[in-house]
Short mmCIF file of C-alpha atoms in Angstrom, two decimals:
data_model
loop_
_atom_site.label_atom_id
_atom_site.label_comp_id
_atom_site.label_asym_id
_atom_site.label_seq_id
_atom_site.Cartn_x
_atom_site.Cartn_y
_atom_site.Cartn_z
CA MET A 1 0.00 0.00 0.00
CA LYS A 2 1.26 3.44 -0.96
CA LEU A 3 -0.03 6.70 0.57
CA ASN A 4 0.99 10.34 0.64
CA ILE A 5 0.63 12.05 4.00
CA SER A 6 0.57 15.79 4.68
CA LYS A 7 -0.26 17.15 8.08
CA THR A 8 -0.12 20.66 9.47
CA PHE A 9 -0.93 21.54 13.07
CA VAL A 10 -2.13 25.00 14.02
CA ASN A 11 -1.34 26.01 17.57
CA TYR A 12 -2.34 29.51 18.71
CA GLY A 13 -2.37 30.63 15.08
CA ILE A 14 1.12 29.26 14.37
CA LYS A 15 1.24 26.61 11.63
CA ARG A 16 3.63 23.71 12.02
CA LYS A 17 4.05 21.15 9.25
CA ILE A 18 4.75 17.64 10.54
CA PHE A 19 4.41 15.65 7.32
CA GLU A 20 5.10 17.18 3.91
CA ASP A 21 3.99 14.97 1.07
CA PHE A 22 5.35 12.03 3.01
CA PRO A 23 5.29 8.93 0.76
CA ILE A 24 4.70 5.96 3.06
CA GLU A 25 4.71 2.47 1.58
CA PHE A 26 4.15 -0.79 3.46
CA GLU A 27 2.78 -4.28 3.04
CA GLU A 28 -0.53 -4.69 4.81
CA SER A 29 -0.03 -8.37 5.57
CA LYS A 30 3.33 -7.88 7.35
CA ILE A 31 4.48 -6.37 10.63
CA THR A 32 5.89 -2.92 9.94
CA SER A 33 7.36 -0.66 12.61
CA ILE A 34 7.44 3.10 12.33
CA VAL A 35 10.40 4.16 14.42
CA ALA A 36 10.66 7.73 15.60
CA PRO A 37 11.24 9.49 18.90
CA PHE A 38 8.45 10.69 21.17
CA LYS A 39 6.44 13.71 20.01
CA THR A 40 7.53 13.62 16.38
CA GLY A 41 4.22 12.81 14.74
CA LYS A 42 4.05 9.00 15.01
CA SER A 43 0.67 9.05 16.72
CA SER A 44 -0.70 11.52 14.17
CA LEU A 45 0.53 9.35 11.32
CA LEU A 46 -1.18 6.27 12.79
CA LYS A 47 -4.38 8.24 13.48
CA ILE A 48 -4.43 9.52 9.88
CA LEU A 49 -3.96 5.98 8.56
CA ALA A 50 -6.82 4.74 10.78
CA GLY A 51 -9.07 7.66 9.75
CA ILE A 52 -9.27 9.15 13.24
CA GLU A 53 -7.36 12.32 12.34
CA GLN A 54 -7.69 14.22 9.07
CA ASN A 55 -4.93 14.47 6.52
CA ASP A 56 -4.38 17.95 5.03
CA GLU A 57 -5.58 16.70 1.67
CA LYS A 58 -8.44 14.26 1.49
CA LEU A 59 -7.24 10.73 2.15
CA GLU A 60 -9.32 7.59 2.42
CA PRO A 61 -8.51 5.75 5.67
CA ILE A 62 -7.32 2.18 5.35
CA GLN A 63 -10.29 -0.17 5.25
CA ASN A 64 -10.65 -2.65 8.13
CA SER A 65 -7.93 -0.97 10.17
CA PHE A 66 -8.01 -0.57 13.93
CA LEU A 67 -5.88 1.69 16.13
CA ILE A 68 -4.71 0.74 19.63
CA THR A 69 -3.53 3.87 21.46
CA SER A 70 -0.58 4.21 23.85
CA GLU A 71 -2.95 3.61 26.77
CA PRO A 72 -4.37 0.23 25.76
CA MET A 73 -8.08 0.48 25.14
CA SER A 74 -10.80 -1.18 27.18
CA PHE A 75 -13.66 0.08 29.31
CA PRO A 76 -13.44 -0.67 33.04
CA TRP A 77 -17.23 -1.18 33.21
CA MET A 78 -17.23 -3.88 30.50
CA ASN A 79 -15.75 -7.37 30.68
CA LEU A 80 -14.29 -9.04 27.59
CA LYS A 81 -17.60 -10.59 26.54
CA GLN A 82 -19.50 -7.30 26.88
CA THR A 83 -16.75 -5.42 25.01
CA LEU A 84 -16.84 -7.86 22.10
CA LEU A 85 -20.63 -7.67 21.92
CA PHE A 86 -20.43 -3.86 22.11
CA ALA A 87 -18.14 -3.97 19.08
CA ASN A 88 -20.10 -6.61 17.19
CA LYS A 89 -23.50 -7.64 18.52
CA ASN A 90 -23.77 -10.52 16.07
CA LEU A 91 -21.09 -12.59 17.77
CA ASP A 92 -22.29 -15.84 19.28
CA LYS A 93 -20.95 -17.55 22.40
CA ASN A 94 -18.61 -19.86 20.46
CA LYS A 95 -17.10 -17.01 18.48
CA ILE A 96 -16.46 -15.06 21.70
CA ILE A 97 -14.69 -18.06 23.22
CA GLU A 98 -12.70 -18.54 20.00
CA ILE A 99 -11.54 -14.88 19.98
CA ALA A 100 -10.70 -15.05 23.71
CA LYS A 101 -8.60 -18.13 22.99
CA ILE A 102 -6.74 -16.43 20.11
CA VAL A 103 -5.63 -13.53 22.34
CA GLY A 104 -4.86 -15.76 25.33
CA LEU A 105 -7.87 -14.79 27.44
CA GLU A 106 -9.77 -18.07 27.42
CA GLY A 107 -11.71 -18.39 30.68
CA TYR A 108 -11.52 -14.64 31.29
CA GLU A 109 -14.58 -13.69 29.23
CA ASN A 110 -16.46 -12.40 32.27
CA HIS A 111 -13.50 -10.77 33.96
CA TYR A 112 -13.49 -6.95 34.31
CA PRO A 113 -10.19 -5.25 33.43
CA HIS A 114 -8.40 -3.06 35.93
CA ASN A 115 -7.16 0.12 34.30
CA LYS A 116 -3.62 -0.52 35.54
CA SER A 117 -3.49 -4.00 34.05
CA LEU A 118 -1.99 -2.89 30.73
CA GLY A 119 -1.27 -6.36 29.31
CA TYR A 120 -4.83 -7.55 29.95
CA ARG A 121 -6.28 -4.37 28.47
CA PHE A 122 -4.06 -4.70 25.40
CA ARG A 123 -5.35 -8.24 24.83
CA ILE A 124 -8.95 -6.96 25.11
CA ALA A 125 -8.16 -4.27 22.50
CA LEU A 126 -6.68 -6.94 20.21
CA ALA A 127 -9.72 -9.18 20.73
CA THR A 128 -11.99 -6.24 19.86
CA ALA A 129 -10.04 -5.58 16.67
CA ILE A 130 -10.46 -9.24 15.71
CA ALA A 131 -14.20 -9.08 16.53
CA LYS A 132 -14.42 -6.12 14.11
CA ASN A 133 -12.73 -8.26 11.42
CA SER A 134 -9.78 -5.87 11.24
CA LYS A 135 -7.08 -6.89 8.82
CA LEU A 136 -4.56 -4.21 9.81
CA ILE A 137 -3.99 -3.23 13.45
CA LEU A 138 -2.09 -0.04 14.19
CA ILE A 139 -0.34 0.05 17.57
CA ASP A 140 0.83 3.34 19.02
CA GLU A 141 3.53 2.93 21.72
CA SER A 142 1.24 0.58 23.66
CA PHE A 143 4.10 -1.41 25.19
CA GLN A 144 6.11 1.43 26.69
CA ASN A 145 4.78 1.16 30.27
CA MET A 146 4.52 -2.62 30.42
CA GLU A 147 6.77 -5.00 32.31
CA GLN A 148 9.41 -6.77 30.21
CA ILE A 149 7.85 -10.23 30.58
CA THR A 150 4.40 -8.93 29.52
CA LYS A 151 5.95 -7.13 26.56
CA TYR A 152 7.67 -10.28 25.30
CA GLU A 153 4.48 -12.34 25.65
CA LEU A 154 2.61 -9.73 23.61
CA TYR A 155 5.34 -9.52 20.96
CA GLN A 156 4.99 -13.27 20.53
CA LEU A 157 1.20 -12.93 20.33
CA LEU A 158 1.48 -10.33 17.55
CA ILE A 159 3.89 -12.51 15.57
CA ASP A 160 1.56 -15.52 15.96
CA LEU A 161 -1.51 -13.48 14.94
CA ASN A 162 0.37 -12.25 11.88
CA LYS A 163 1.46 -15.69 10.78
CA LYS A 164 -1.58 -17.79 11.76
CA ASN A 165 -4.47 -15.33 11.34
CA ASN A 166 -3.00 -13.21 8.57
CA ILE A 167 -3.45 -9.94 10.44
CA GLY A 168 -1.03 -7.14 9.54
CA PHE A 169 0.39 -4.70 12.07
CA ILE A 170 1.89 -1.23 11.97
CA VAL A 171 3.68 -0.58 15.23
CA GLY A 172 4.63 2.97 16.15
CA THR A 173 7.55 2.88 18.57
CA SER A 174 10.58 4.76 19.89
CA ASN A 175 12.23 1.55 20.99
CA LEU A 176 14.66 0.16 18.40
CA HIS A 177 14.87 -3.31 19.95
CA GLU A 178 11.09 -3.63 20.02
CA ALA A 179 10.92 -2.64 16.35
CA ILE A 180 13.61 -5.13 15.31
CA LEU A 181 12.19 -8.04 17.34
CA LEU A 182 8.68 -7.59 16.00
CA SER A 183 9.01 -6.40 12.47
CA ASP A 184 9.47 -7.61 8.94
CA GLU A 185 10.05 -4.01 7.86
CA ILE A 186 11.19 -0.90 9.73
CA ILE A 187 10.46 2.65 8.64
CA LEU A 188 12.82 5.12 10.31
CA LEU A 189 11.51 8.67 10.38
CA LYS A 190 13.96 11.55 10.24
CA ASN A 191 13.65 15.21 11.16
CA ILE A 192 10.41 17.23 11.16
CA PRO A 193 8.79 17.97 8.75
CA HIS A 194 8.96 14.38 7.59
CA LYS A 195 9.47 14.19 3.83
CA THR A 196 11.31 10.94 3.47
CA TYR A 197 12.43 7.93 5.50
CA ASN A 198 14.85 5.03 5.61
CA LYS A 199 13.47 1.55 5.20
CA PHE A 200 15.04 -1.63 6.63
CA ILE A 201 14.04 -5.21 5.92
CA VAL A 202 14.56 -7.65 8.79
CA ASN A 203 15.08 -11.22 7.66
CA HIS A 204 14.03 -13.18 10.73
CA SER A 205 14.67 -16.89 10.48
CA SER A 206 12.51 -17.77 13.50
CA GLN A 207 9.01 -16.90 14.71
CA LYS A 208 10.04 -17.25 18.37
CA ILE A 209 10.94 -14.09 20.24
CA GLU A 210 13.58 -15.77 22.43
CA GLU A 211 15.36 -17.00 19.28
CA ARG A 212 15.02 -13.66 17.50
CA ILE A 213 16.84 -11.85 20.35
CA LYS A 214 19.96 -13.95 19.77
CA SER A 215 19.69 -14.04 15.98
CA GLU A 216 22.09 -12.59 13.43
CA ALA A 217 19.22 -10.62 11.86
CA PHE A 218 18.59 -8.83 15.16
CA ILE A 219 22.24 -7.91 15.71
CA SER A 220 22.92 -6.78 12.14
CA THR A 221 19.68 -4.72 11.81
CA ASN A 222 20.37 -3.12 15.17
CA GLN A 223 23.83 -2.12 13.96
CA LYS A 224 22.49 -0.77 10.66
CA LEU A 225 19.90 1.34 12.45
CA ILE A 226 22.42 2.73 14.94
CA ASN A 227 24.78 3.62 12.09
CA VAL A 228 22.07 5.59 10.28
CA ILE A 229 20.94 7.29 13.49
CA ASN A 230 24.53 8.30 14.29
CA GLN A 231 25.32 9.38 10.72
CA GLU A 232 22.30 11.63 10.54
CA ASP A 233 22.72 12.79 14.13
CA LEU A 234 19.13 11.72 14.89
CA ASN A 235 19.71 10.37 18.37
CA GLN A 236 21.12 13.64 19.63
CA ASN A 237 18.24 15.62 18.18
CA LEU A 238 15.45 13.22 18.75
CA ASN A 239 16.14 11.04 21.78
CA PHE A 240 15.52 7.41 20.74
CA ILE A 241 15.32 4.50 23.10
CA LEU A 242 18.20 2.38 21.87
CA MET B 6 -15.35 -6.70 61.66
CA ILE B 7 -14.88 -3.09 62.79
CA SER B 8 -11.94 -1.41 61.10
CA GLN B 9 -9.14 0.28 63.06
CA GLN B 10 -10.31 3.67 61.81
CA SER B 11 -13.91 3.02 62.95
CA LYS B 12 -12.60 1.93 66.37
CA LYS B 13 -10.62 5.16 66.59
CA ASN B 14 -13.68 7.19 65.58
CA LEU B 15 -15.87 5.42 68.15
CA LYS B 16 -13.27 6.03 70.85
CA PHE B 17 -13.11 9.70 69.92
CA ILE B 18 -16.91 10.12 69.95
CA PHE B 19 -17.18 8.28 73.26
CA SER B 20 -14.45 10.46 74.84
CA LEU B 21 -16.16 13.59 73.52
CA LEU B 22 -19.45 12.42 75.03
CA ILE B 23 -17.86 11.82 78.46
CA PHE B 24 -16.15 15.20 78.25
CA TYR B 25 -19.47 16.88 77.35
CA ILE B 26 -21.38 15.17 80.18
CA VAL B 27 -18.75 15.95 82.82
CA LEU B 28 -18.22 19.54 81.70
CA PHE B 29 -21.79 20.65 81.05
CA GLU B 30 -23.73 18.48 83.53
CA PHE B 31 -21.49 18.99 86.54
CA LEU B 32 -18.99 21.81 86.01
CA LEU B 33 -20.84 24.36 83.83
CA PRO B 34 -24.51 23.36 84.02
CA ARG B 35 -25.87 26.86 83.34
CA ASN B 36 -24.49 28.62 80.26
CA ASN B 37 -25.83 30.17 77.06
CA PHE B 38 -23.67 28.19 74.69
CA ILE B 39 -24.11 24.44 75.08
CA PRO B 40 -27.17 22.84 76.70
CA GLN B 41 -26.90 20.69 79.83
CA PRO B 42 -27.11 16.95 78.93
CA THR B 43 -30.34 16.42 80.92
CA ILE B 44 -31.94 19.47 79.22
CA PHE B 45 -30.70 18.20 75.91
CA TYR B 46 -32.34 14.84 76.60
CA GLU B 47 -35.63 16.49 77.61
CA SER B 48 -35.55 18.74 74.51
CA PHE B 49 -35.10 15.70 72.35
CA LEU B 50 -38.29 14.21 73.81
CA HIS B 51 -40.07 17.56 73.50
CA LEU B 52 -39.19 17.72 69.82
CA TRP B 53 -41.56 14.87 69.12
CA SER B 54 -44.32 15.80 71.63
CA VAL B 55 -44.30 19.65 71.63
CA TYR B 56 -42.81 20.57 68.25
CA HIS B 57 -44.30 17.51 66.48
CA LEU B 58 -41.04 16.92 64.66
CA LEU B 59 -41.98 13.72 62.81
CA PHE B 60 -44.05 15.15 59.95
CA PRO B 61 -41.95 18.27 59.32
CA LEU B 62 -38.89 16.01 59.31
CA LEU B 63 -40.51 13.65 56.83
CA SER B 64 -41.62 16.60 54.70
CA THR B 65 -38.16 18.21 54.48
CA ALA B 66 -36.34 14.89 54.01
CA THR B 67 -38.80 13.91 51.27
CA ILE B 68 -38.25 17.22 49.47
CA VAL B 69 -34.46 16.84 49.64
CA TYR B 70 -34.23 13.21 48.55
CA LEU B 71 -37.14 13.22 46.11
CA SER B 72 -35.67 16.22 44.29
CA ILE B 73 -32.27 14.51 44.08
CA LEU B 74 -33.92 11.35 42.76
CA ILE B 75 -36.04 13.25 40.21
CA SER B 76 -33.01 15.29 39.01
CA PHE B 77 -30.86 12.18 38.69
CA VAL B 78 -33.55 10.27 36.78
CA PHE B 79 -34.13 13.32 34.55
CA ILE B 80 -30.40 13.60 33.83
CA PHE B 81 -30.15 9.88 33.17
CA TYR B 82 -32.98 9.92 30.61
CA PHE B 83 -31.70 13.06 28.90
CA ARG B 84 -28.01 12.21 29.26
CA ILE B 85 -27.39 12.05 25.50
CA VAL B 86 -28.87 15.52 24.89
CA ILE B 87 -27.16 16.99 27.94
CA ILE B 88 -23.70 15.57 27.16
CA LYS B 89 -23.95 16.38 23.43
CA ASN B 90 -24.91 19.98 24.23
CA ILE B 91 -22.21 20.39 26.84
CA ILE B 92 -19.60 19.20 24.32
CA SER B 93 -21.00 21.22 21.41
CA TYR B 94 -21.71 24.45 23.28
CA ARG B 95 -19.00 24.41 25.87
CA ALA B 96 -18.37 28.13 25.56
CA THR B 97 -22.08 28.86 26.05
CA PHE B 98 -22.17 26.69 29.15
CA GLN B 99 -19.31 28.72 30.60
CA VAL B 100 -21.78 31.62 30.81
CA PHE B 101 -23.46 29.78 33.70
CA ASN B 102 -20.25 30.23 35.64
CA ILE B 103 -21.37 33.75 36.53
CA PHE B 104 -23.85 32.09 38.91
CA LYS B 105 -21.03 30.87 41.07
CA TYR B 106 -20.52 34.47 42.17
CA PHE B 107 -24.15 34.73 43.30
CA PRO B 108 -24.60 33.36 46.80
CA ALA B 109 -27.24 30.59 46.76
CA PHE B 110 -28.83 32.51 49.63
CA PHE B 111 -29.86 35.20 47.14
CA ILE B 112 -31.80 32.67 45.05
CA VAL B 113 -33.44 31.28 48.18
CA LEU B 114 -34.56 34.80 49.10
CA LEU B 115 -35.96 35.41 45.62
CA PHE B 116 -37.93 32.15 45.60
CA SER B 117 -39.40 32.75 49.04
CA LEU B 118 -40.38 36.32 48.05
CA TRP B 119 -41.96 35.18 44.79
CA PHE B 120 -43.84 32.13 46.07
CA LYS B 121 -44.12 32.70 49.85
CA ASP B 122 -44.74 29.40 51.66
CA SER B 123 -45.85 27.32 48.67
CA LEU B 124 -44.82 23.66 49.02
CA SER B 125 -44.79 23.08 45.27
CA ALA B 126 -42.50 26.11 44.82
CA GLU B 127 -40.16 24.60 47.39
CA ILE B 128 -40.11 21.29 45.52
CA VAL B 129 -39.50 23.06 42.19
CA PHE B 130 -36.69 25.04 43.84
CA ALA B 131 -35.07 21.85 45.19
CA ILE B 132 -35.34 20.05 41.83
CA LEU B 133 -33.93 23.06 39.98
CA VAL B 134 -30.99 23.43 42.34
CA SER B 135 -30.08 19.73 42.28
CA SER B 136 -30.46 19.50 38.48
CA ILE B 137 -28.30 22.58 37.90
CA MET B 138 -25.67 21.32 40.35
CA LEU B 139 -25.58 17.91 38.65
CA ILE B 140 -25.32 19.43 35.15
CA LYS B 141 -22.55 21.74 36.39
CA LYS B 142 -20.72 18.69 37.71
CA ILE B 143 -21.16 16.86 34.38
CA ASN B 144 -19.77 19.92 32.62
CA GLN B 145 -16.67 19.69 34.78
CA LEU B 146 -16.30 15.89 34.59
CA ILE B 147 -16.64 15.70 30.82
CA LEU B 148 -13.14 17.20 30.48
CA ASP B 149 -11.67 14.17 32.27
CA VAL B 150 -13.10 11.51 29.93
CA LYS B 151 -10.10 9.56 28.69
CA ASN B 152 -9.10 10.06 25.10
CA GLU B 153 -8.49 6.34 24.60
CA TYR B 154 -12.13 5.57 25.54
CA ILE B 155 -13.31 8.05 22.90
CA ILE B 156 -11.02 6.63 20.20
CA PHE B 157 -12.03 3.09 21.17
CA ALA B 158 -15.76 3.88 21.01
CA HIS B 159 -15.30 5.87 17.80
CA GLN B 160 -13.89 2.73 16.17
CA ILE B 161 -16.23 0.10 17.54
CA ASN B 162 -19.62 1.66 18.28
CA PRO B 163 -19.83 5.43 17.71
CA ASN B 164 -23.63 5.40 18.15
CA LYS B 165 -23.23 4.63 21.84
CA MET B 166 -20.52 7.25 22.41
CA PHE B 167 -22.65 9.52 24.60
CA SER B 168 -25.09 7.14 26.23
CA GLU B 169 -22.50 4.52 27.10
CA VAL B 170 -18.94 5.84 27.00
CA TYR B 171 -19.22 9.43 28.20
CA TRP B 172 -21.95 8.57 30.70
CA LYS B 173 -20.20 5.54 32.24
CA SER B 174 -16.91 7.47 32.35
CA ILE B 175 -18.35 10.27 34.45
CA LEU B 176 -20.81 8.18 36.49
CA PRO B 177 -18.51 7.16 39.40
CA LYS B 178 -17.57 10.76 40.20
CA LEU B 179 -21.06 12.07 39.47
CA PHE B 180 -22.55 9.56 41.88
CA SER B 181 -19.96 10.40 44.56
CA TYR B 182 -21.00 14.00 44.16
CA LEU B 183 -24.37 13.05 45.70
CA TYR B 184 -22.68 13.12 49.12
CA ASP B 185 -21.95 16.84 48.71
CA LEU B 186 -25.17 17.56 46.87
CA GLN B 187 -27.47 16.23 49.60
CA PHE B 188 -25.57 18.21 52.24
CA TYR B 189 -25.78 21.38 50.16
CA LEU B 190 -29.47 20.83 49.45
CA TRP B 191 -30.29 20.25 53.14
CA ILE B 192 -28.72 23.62 53.99
CA LEU B 193 -30.58 25.44 51.22
CA ILE B 194 -33.95 23.86 52.01
CA LEU B 195 -33.56 24.58 55.73
CA ILE B 196 -32.80 28.23 54.92
CA TYR B 197 -35.72 28.29 52.47
CA GLU B 198 -38.16 26.97 55.09
CA PHE B 199 -36.68 29.21 57.77
CA ILE B 200 -37.11 32.38 55.69
CA SER B 201 -40.43 31.62 54.01
CA GLU B 202 -41.82 29.91 57.13
CA SER B 203 -42.98 27.00 55.02
CA TYR B 204 -43.79 23.66 56.62
CA GLY B 205 -40.71 21.61 57.51
CA ILE B 206 -37.65 21.42 59.73
CA GLY B 207 -36.67 24.99 58.81
CA LEU B 208 -39.88 26.21 60.42
CA ILE B 209 -39.21 24.15 63.57
CA TYR B 210 -35.74 25.73 63.67
CA LYS B 211 -37.39 29.15 63.47
CA GLN B 212 -39.77 28.35 66.33
CA ALA B 213 -36.92 27.05 68.49
CA PHE B 214 -34.91 30.13 67.58
CA THR B 215 -37.84 32.44 68.50
CA TYR B 216 -38.28 30.71 71.88
CA ASN B 217 -34.53 30.78 72.46
CA ASP B 218 -34.68 27.00 72.83
CA ILE B 219 -31.01 26.10 72.46
CA GLY B 220 -31.67 22.48 73.49
CA ALA B 221 -34.16 22.04 70.64
CA ILE B 222 -31.76 23.63 68.12
CA PHE B 223 -29.08 21.13 69.12
CA SER B 224 -31.48 18.19 69.08
CA ILE B 225 -32.84 19.04 65.62
CA SER B 226 -29.31 19.38 64.25
CA ILE B 227 -28.32 15.99 65.60
CA THR B 228 -31.48 14.39 64.15
CA VAL B 229 -30.79 15.94 60.73
CA SER B 230 -27.14 14.90 60.84
CA LEU B 231 -28.24 11.33 61.64
CA ILE B 232 -30.45 11.34 58.53
CA ILE B 233 -27.58 12.68 56.40
CA TRP B 234 -25.30 10.00 57.84
CA LEU B 235 -27.85 7.28 57.04
CA SER B 236 -28.26 8.62 53.50
CA ASN B 237 -24.50 8.64 53.03
CA PHE B 238 -24.51 5.01 54.03
CA LEU B 239 -27.27 4.27 51.50
CA ILE B 240 -25.45 6.13 48.71
CA LYS B 241 -22.28 4.17 49.51
CA LEU B 242 -24.24 0.92 49.36
CA ILE B 243 -25.72 1.70 45.93
CA GLU B 244 -22.32 2.90 44.72
CA LYS B 245 -20.70 -0.37 45.76
CA LYS B 246 -23.38 -2.51 44.11
CA LYS B 247 -24.01 -0.57 40.90
CA ILE B 248 -20.92 1.48 40.13
CA TYR B 249 -18.23 -1.12 40.56
CA TRP B 250 -15.62 0.26 38.17
CA ASP B 251 -12.82 2.72 38.71
CA ASN B 252 -11.68 5.03 35.93
CA GLU B 253 -8.35 5.94 37.46
#
């Protein structure tokens, strides 16, 4: 999929261009990471793609896409079953159990989420996206406040969903390691206004996170990314999590 | 099981009671500030036999709690319209902020001048005050609705955005506000009845005040505070059963 993004923010009458005819290209069936530091327009880009924010020029949002924000989405007054029925009232009991099983929440259909339980809430958001038949899920820095063990479990879940259920992901992140572990492709944003980007292909040989961490693909992509960041002086300007 | 805090509170109340009995029964029995315990006890009995407290108490309590109930039910049924309008015309709603500079006492005076001792005017006044207070609270709470809830609802069921997402987001704090609202309404209604001499506890207060009956004034206050305490308990019970979620 190929799209051109332009976005200008107006703050107290002052115009600030974040994206200037930014030509983004990605494969919808893969896991793509958009790597950029905090506050450099990642969230806006994902919101434009999902149709939640407007592009400067008219742009059709991606069909069947679903955005998960940095605070994972769920309602504290709805359990998983109620949330799925709120999203799609035609679901039957078996389908609800099937979706719960896919996201690792089997047996928790009637359990209410606590707002501080980020991993659980993230799984509910994923389940909701599946209940809405989403084919592309956009994730905006959702893992940043999670514990390491929860993060790794969810990375594995995303990889499994991508391979087994054919769901594509676009992950917005500031964390290079997260991007490399998860992705088939990495889009590295540069300075604002974003006009162009660097693209990296990660050739993972395994679908298991614990194997990916030690893999040659992880080490070499990490090195390539650091080289580009250092060459273009991005880290100093933009504060990445390396 | 009684909690440590409740035990501490009970101990404190009990010590205060002993202190009061010793000081005002034996050491300072005659003073113009606090009634002697035996007089206080007699006044309490007189409240029911001489002042006929029961019906005025029922009347005032009914006005306070019925108006809260009616306002809450009204707001619940019109929640979509109210929330939509608050969001769409936020700037217009800010105009109502000028009322915060008017003392509520002024509005009480106006109502009692306009309608004298009419019971229906008193009920209308109570419903108006509680509805306006609740809408004002919604206006304030709507700013705290989490952005992720709005984005989530926008993607999965935008039709229920106001009735389900906004409403359920503000409900825990709106319901907790009933503790303050009932207290505020009790004060206003007592003043209303006191000034307009309409039937109710406010009128009993006025009679006790006219007769300089300090014992009765104390006894009425304790009776009213017991009702407020019981209502607080009831609100807490409903809150626990029906509003089980926490938005924090």
